[in-house]
Amino acid sequence: MRIELLPSSIPVTDSQFLVTFLVNQEIAIDGGSIGLLADLHRQERIKHVFITHEHLDHIATLPLFLENIYQPGPDCVEVLATADVLKFLHNDIFNGRVWPDFFQLSQPEDGFMNTAVLEPMQPVQRAGLTITPVVVAHGVETLGLVVDDGVSAVAFPSDTAPTKQIWEYLSSLKHLRAVFLEASFPASHAALAAATGHLCTTTFATEIKKLSADVRWIVVHRKARYAEQIASEIAAFGLTNVEFVQPGFAYEF
Ligand SMILES: [Zn+2]
Ligand SMILES: [Zn+2]
C-alpha cells in the first residue's frame, strides 16, 4: 500500500496546513490539499474521496479538485462521508453561492460527483481496499478510517481528542502496520487541545499506550506554529517507533 500526505505549504516543507492522504494514488482521505496537485493527471487518477469531517483543513480544496477533474460524461469521482457531512457540503459549500451546486448539477449521464454515505463500523470496498470508518472524539462527528489491502492495514484516526473505540478495533487487527496520529499542540496548550478536540503531546503519549501492537506511529497535524516544540517534546519521550510525517514522501506498507 502506497500512502502519501500531500504537501500543503509553499515551498514544500514539513509544515502541514491541510489534510489529504493519497492511498495507492486512487483514494483520497480528506480534501484539504487534494486540489493543489500541480500534475492534473494525478488529480484525475483519484476516484474516491473520503471526508472524515467538515472542518476546513479537511475540505479546503475539494471544490477546486472537483472542478479541476470534471469532464463531460458519466464517469465522475465519488465523495464518501457521513450523511451529515454530505449535507453540510451541500448546504454550506456547494450551495450555488460559495461554489456551484455540484450535487444538483450532477446527472447520471454527466456528473461532477457521486456520493456515498459512510456509517460507523460499516466497511466499504473501493479500489481493492477495505476501508472501515470508526468514530473518534473531535467535537464534531468525525470518522477515523482504517485502510486494509489484505496484507497490510493502516489507520488514520483523523482529528481526535483522547478516544477509545478505534484502539479497541485496531487491537483486533493482526496486520496493522502504521497509525498516522495527530499531535496538534504542545503540552503547554493541553487545555486548548481538550477544548478543540485534539491531542497535545501529553495526551498523544497516553493514546499510543492504548494499543499494544508493534506499529509505526507517524505524527501528523502539528499546528505549524508549534511544530518544532511538539517535535522536541515527543522526541524527549525516547520512543523508537514514533516518527514525524514527511509531506510528499511515498510510504510503502
Ligand atoms: Zn477537525
Ligand atoms: Zn484538522
XYZ file of C-alpha atoms and ligand atoms in Angstrom:
255
model
C 0.000 0.000 0.000
C 1.365 3.386 -1.015
C 0.478 6.339 1.180
C 1.390 9.980 0.750
C 0.405 13.032 2.734
C 0.069 15.707 0.087
C 2.148 18.815 0.793
C 0.279 21.983 1.711
C 2.991 24.599 2.146
C 4.807 26.802 -0.379
C 7.580 25.900 -0.903
C 7.144 22.300 0.200
C 8.285 21.907 3.819
C 7.261 19.734 6.748
C 4.672 22.380 7.710
C 1.182 20.957 7.397
C -1.753 23.308 6.965
C -4.200 20.983 5.199
C -5.053 17.276 5.179
C -5.160 14.957 2.186
C -3.681 11.460 2.264
C -3.450 9.625 -1.064
C -3.738 5.841 -0.885
C -2.449 3.962 -3.936
C -2.980 7.183 -5.945
C -6.689 6.334 -6.336
C -8.218 7.029 -2.964
C -8.009 10.282 -1.069
C -8.632 10.680 2.622
C -9.864 14.248 3.102
C -9.911 17.101 0.652
C -7.593 19.656 2.246
C -4.776 19.778 -0.297
C -6.257 17.476 -2.948
C -6.788 20.295 -5.458
C -3.214 21.580 -5.188
C -1.523 18.747 -7.104
C 0.164 20.530 -9.999
C 0.043 17.367 -12.116
C -3.621 17.230 -13.139
C -3.201 13.608 -14.226
C -2.592 12.752 -10.571
C -5.817 14.533 -9.649
C -7.661 12.651 -12.403
C -6.448 9.304 -11.050
C -8.280 9.893 -7.758
C -11.645 8.134 -7.964
C -12.864 8.110 -4.353
C -12.580 10.885 -1.754
C -13.362 10.030 1.865
C -14.158 13.036 4.048
C -13.573 12.390 7.764
C -15.340 15.587 8.928
C -16.236 19.015 7.659
C -13.501 21.170 9.184
C -11.929 23.466 6.630
C -8.434 21.965 6.692
C -10.071 18.687 5.561
C -12.248 20.054 2.734
C -10.495 23.268 1.652
C -9.630 22.379 -1.942
C -12.289 19.709 -2.567
C -14.331 22.243 -4.607
C -11.273 23.121 -6.729
C -10.441 19.437 -7.228
C -13.951 18.607 -8.462
C -13.759 21.412 -10.972
C -10.204 20.528 -11.992
C -11.072 16.958 -12.932
C -14.548 17.486 -14.406
C -15.073 16.064 -17.877
C -18.495 15.796 -19.518
C -19.763 12.224 -19.286
C -20.966 9.624 -16.834
C -17.615 8.928 -15.130
C -17.065 11.060 -12.091
C -15.410 10.988 -8.720
C -17.143 9.592 -5.659
C -17.271 11.547 -2.385
C -17.896 9.407 0.706
C -18.841 10.838 4.098
C -21.492 10.629 6.784
C -24.958 11.819 5.812
C -24.460 14.907 7.985
C -21.157 15.845 6.347
C -22.663 15.402 2.881
C -25.495 17.687 3.971
C -23.028 20.306 5.240
C -21.087 20.140 1.978
C -24.278 20.694 0.026
C -25.729 23.460 2.204
C -22.557 25.355 3.074
C -20.107 24.831 0.196
C -21.837 23.513 -2.926
C -24.799 25.821 -2.454
C -24.694 27.880 -5.642
C -23.038 30.788 -3.825
C -19.737 29.646 -2.360
C -19.384 27.166 -5.229
C -21.721 25.717 -7.870
C -24.230 23.132 -6.651
C -22.440 20.050 -7.963
C -24.990 17.866 -6.159
C -27.831 19.192 -8.272
C -25.797 19.694 -11.449
C -24.728 16.041 -11.446
C -26.872 13.861 -13.711
C -26.384 10.137 -14.389
C -25.113 10.885 -17.898
C -22.981 13.887 -16.910
C -21.733 14.101 -13.351
C -19.409 16.226 -11.249
C -19.603 13.857 -8.302
C -21.382 10.831 -6.904
C -21.879 10.497 -3.197
C -21.996 7.549 -0.814
C -22.945 7.572 2.846
C -20.460 6.207 5.365
C -21.714 4.552 8.518
C -19.520 3.810 11.557
C -18.153 0.263 11.595
C -19.635 -0.477 8.153
C -16.633 -1.313 5.926
C -16.730 -0.273 2.270
C -14.702 -1.788 -0.579
C -13.092 0.592 -3.045
C -10.194 0.170 -5.482
C -9.209 -3.187 -3.996
C -9.125 -1.847 -0.445
C -11.399 -2.300 2.538
C -11.998 0.953 4.408
C -13.578 0.809 7.852
C -14.888 4.015 9.472
C -14.610 4.275 13.252
C -15.971 7.168 15.289
C -13.352 9.240 17.124
C -13.714 12.125 19.608
C -13.435 15.534 17.956
C -16.380 17.727 18.963
C -17.989 17.399 15.544
C -18.840 13.907 14.342
C -15.609 12.565 12.906
C -14.694 9.229 11.386
C -11.275 7.732 11.681
C -10.550 5.391 8.771
C -8.737 2.067 8.701
C -7.485 1.043 5.267
C -6.742 -2.622 4.607
C -5.406 -4.273 1.442
C -5.474 -7.783 2.912
C -1.740 -7.751 3.590
C -1.335 -4.501 5.491
C -3.682 -2.259 7.415
C -3.003 1.400 8.135
C -5.046 3.649 10.433
C -5.959 7.310 10.014
C -7.720 8.429 13.220
C -8.148 11.931 11.708
C -8.594 14.746 14.234
C -9.280 13.409 17.695
C -9.037 14.028 21.394
C -8.387 11.008 23.629
C -10.612 8.255 22.276
C -11.323 4.595 22.750
C -13.188 2.679 20.065
C -10.574 2.919 17.327
C -7.880 1.481 19.631
C -10.156 -1.427 20.514
C -10.828 -2.076 16.828
C -7.149 -1.804 15.885
C -6.189 -4.222 18.657
C -8.060 -6.907 16.723
C -6.014 -6.439 13.519
C -3.041 -8.757 13.141
C -1.518 -6.925 10.183
C -1.736 -3.318 11.340
C 1.447 -1.601 10.161
C 1.091 2.091 10.968
C -1.048 4.772 12.574
C -0.979 8.358 11.302
C -1.875 10.040 14.598
C -2.355 13.715 15.228
C -0.421 15.746 17.801
C -1.805 19.230 17.275
C -0.464 21.102 20.285
C 2.447 21.156 22.744
C 1.851 20.192 26.371
C 1.528 23.846 27.384
C -1.673 24.030 25.297
C -3.346 20.978 26.831
C -6.465 22.937 27.754
C -6.847 24.314 24.232
C -6.305 20.833 22.787
C -9.032 19.433 25.041
C -11.421 22.277 24.237
C -10.965 21.855 20.484
C -10.975 18.052 20.410
C -7.310 17.458 19.646
C -4.283 15.784 21.208
C -1.372 17.589 22.791
C 1.951 15.853 23.266
C 0.939 14.610 26.731
C -2.286 13.004 25.542
C -0.519 11.727 22.401
C 1.787 9.739 24.666
C -1.133 8.261 26.616
C -3.085 7.441 23.448
C -0.326 5.366 21.875
C -0.130 3.267 25.041
C -3.737 2.181 24.405
C -2.538 -0.021 21.545
C -0.027 -2.723 22.375
C 0.694 -3.715 18.752
C 4.162 -3.023 17.387
C 3.409 -0.430 14.689
C 4.900 2.730 13.226
C 3.385 5.843 14.799
C 3.596 8.681 12.309
C 2.851 12.092 13.790
C 0.614 14.357 11.694
C -1.433 17.548 12.085
C 1.101 19.517 14.128
C -0.043 23.126 14.266
C 2.688 24.770 12.217
C 3.381 27.457 14.818
C 4.238 24.809 17.421
C 5.698 22.135 15.144
C 9.253 22.280 16.486
C 8.123 22.395 20.096
C 5.837 19.397 19.533
C 8.693 17.519 17.856
C 11.126 18.130 20.689
C 8.560 17.176 23.343
C 7.724 13.903 21.568
C 11.411 13.186 20.907
C 12.023 13.578 24.646
C 9.768 10.563 25.255
C 12.509 8.459 23.625
C 10.080 6.244 21.715
C 11.801 4.388 18.884
C 8.648 3.650 16.897
C 7.473 7.282 16.579
C 8.359 9.454 13.581
C 7.165 12.708 12.051
C 5.334 12.693 8.752
C 7.134 13.928 5.665
C 4.673 15.584 3.287
C 5.190 14.351 -0.271
C 7.003 11.182 0.809
C 5.664 7.872 -0.532
C 5.245 5.483 2.405
C 5.023 1.797 1.486
C 3.356 -0.746 3.744
Zn -11.020 18.956 12.743
Zn -7.780 19.082 11.092
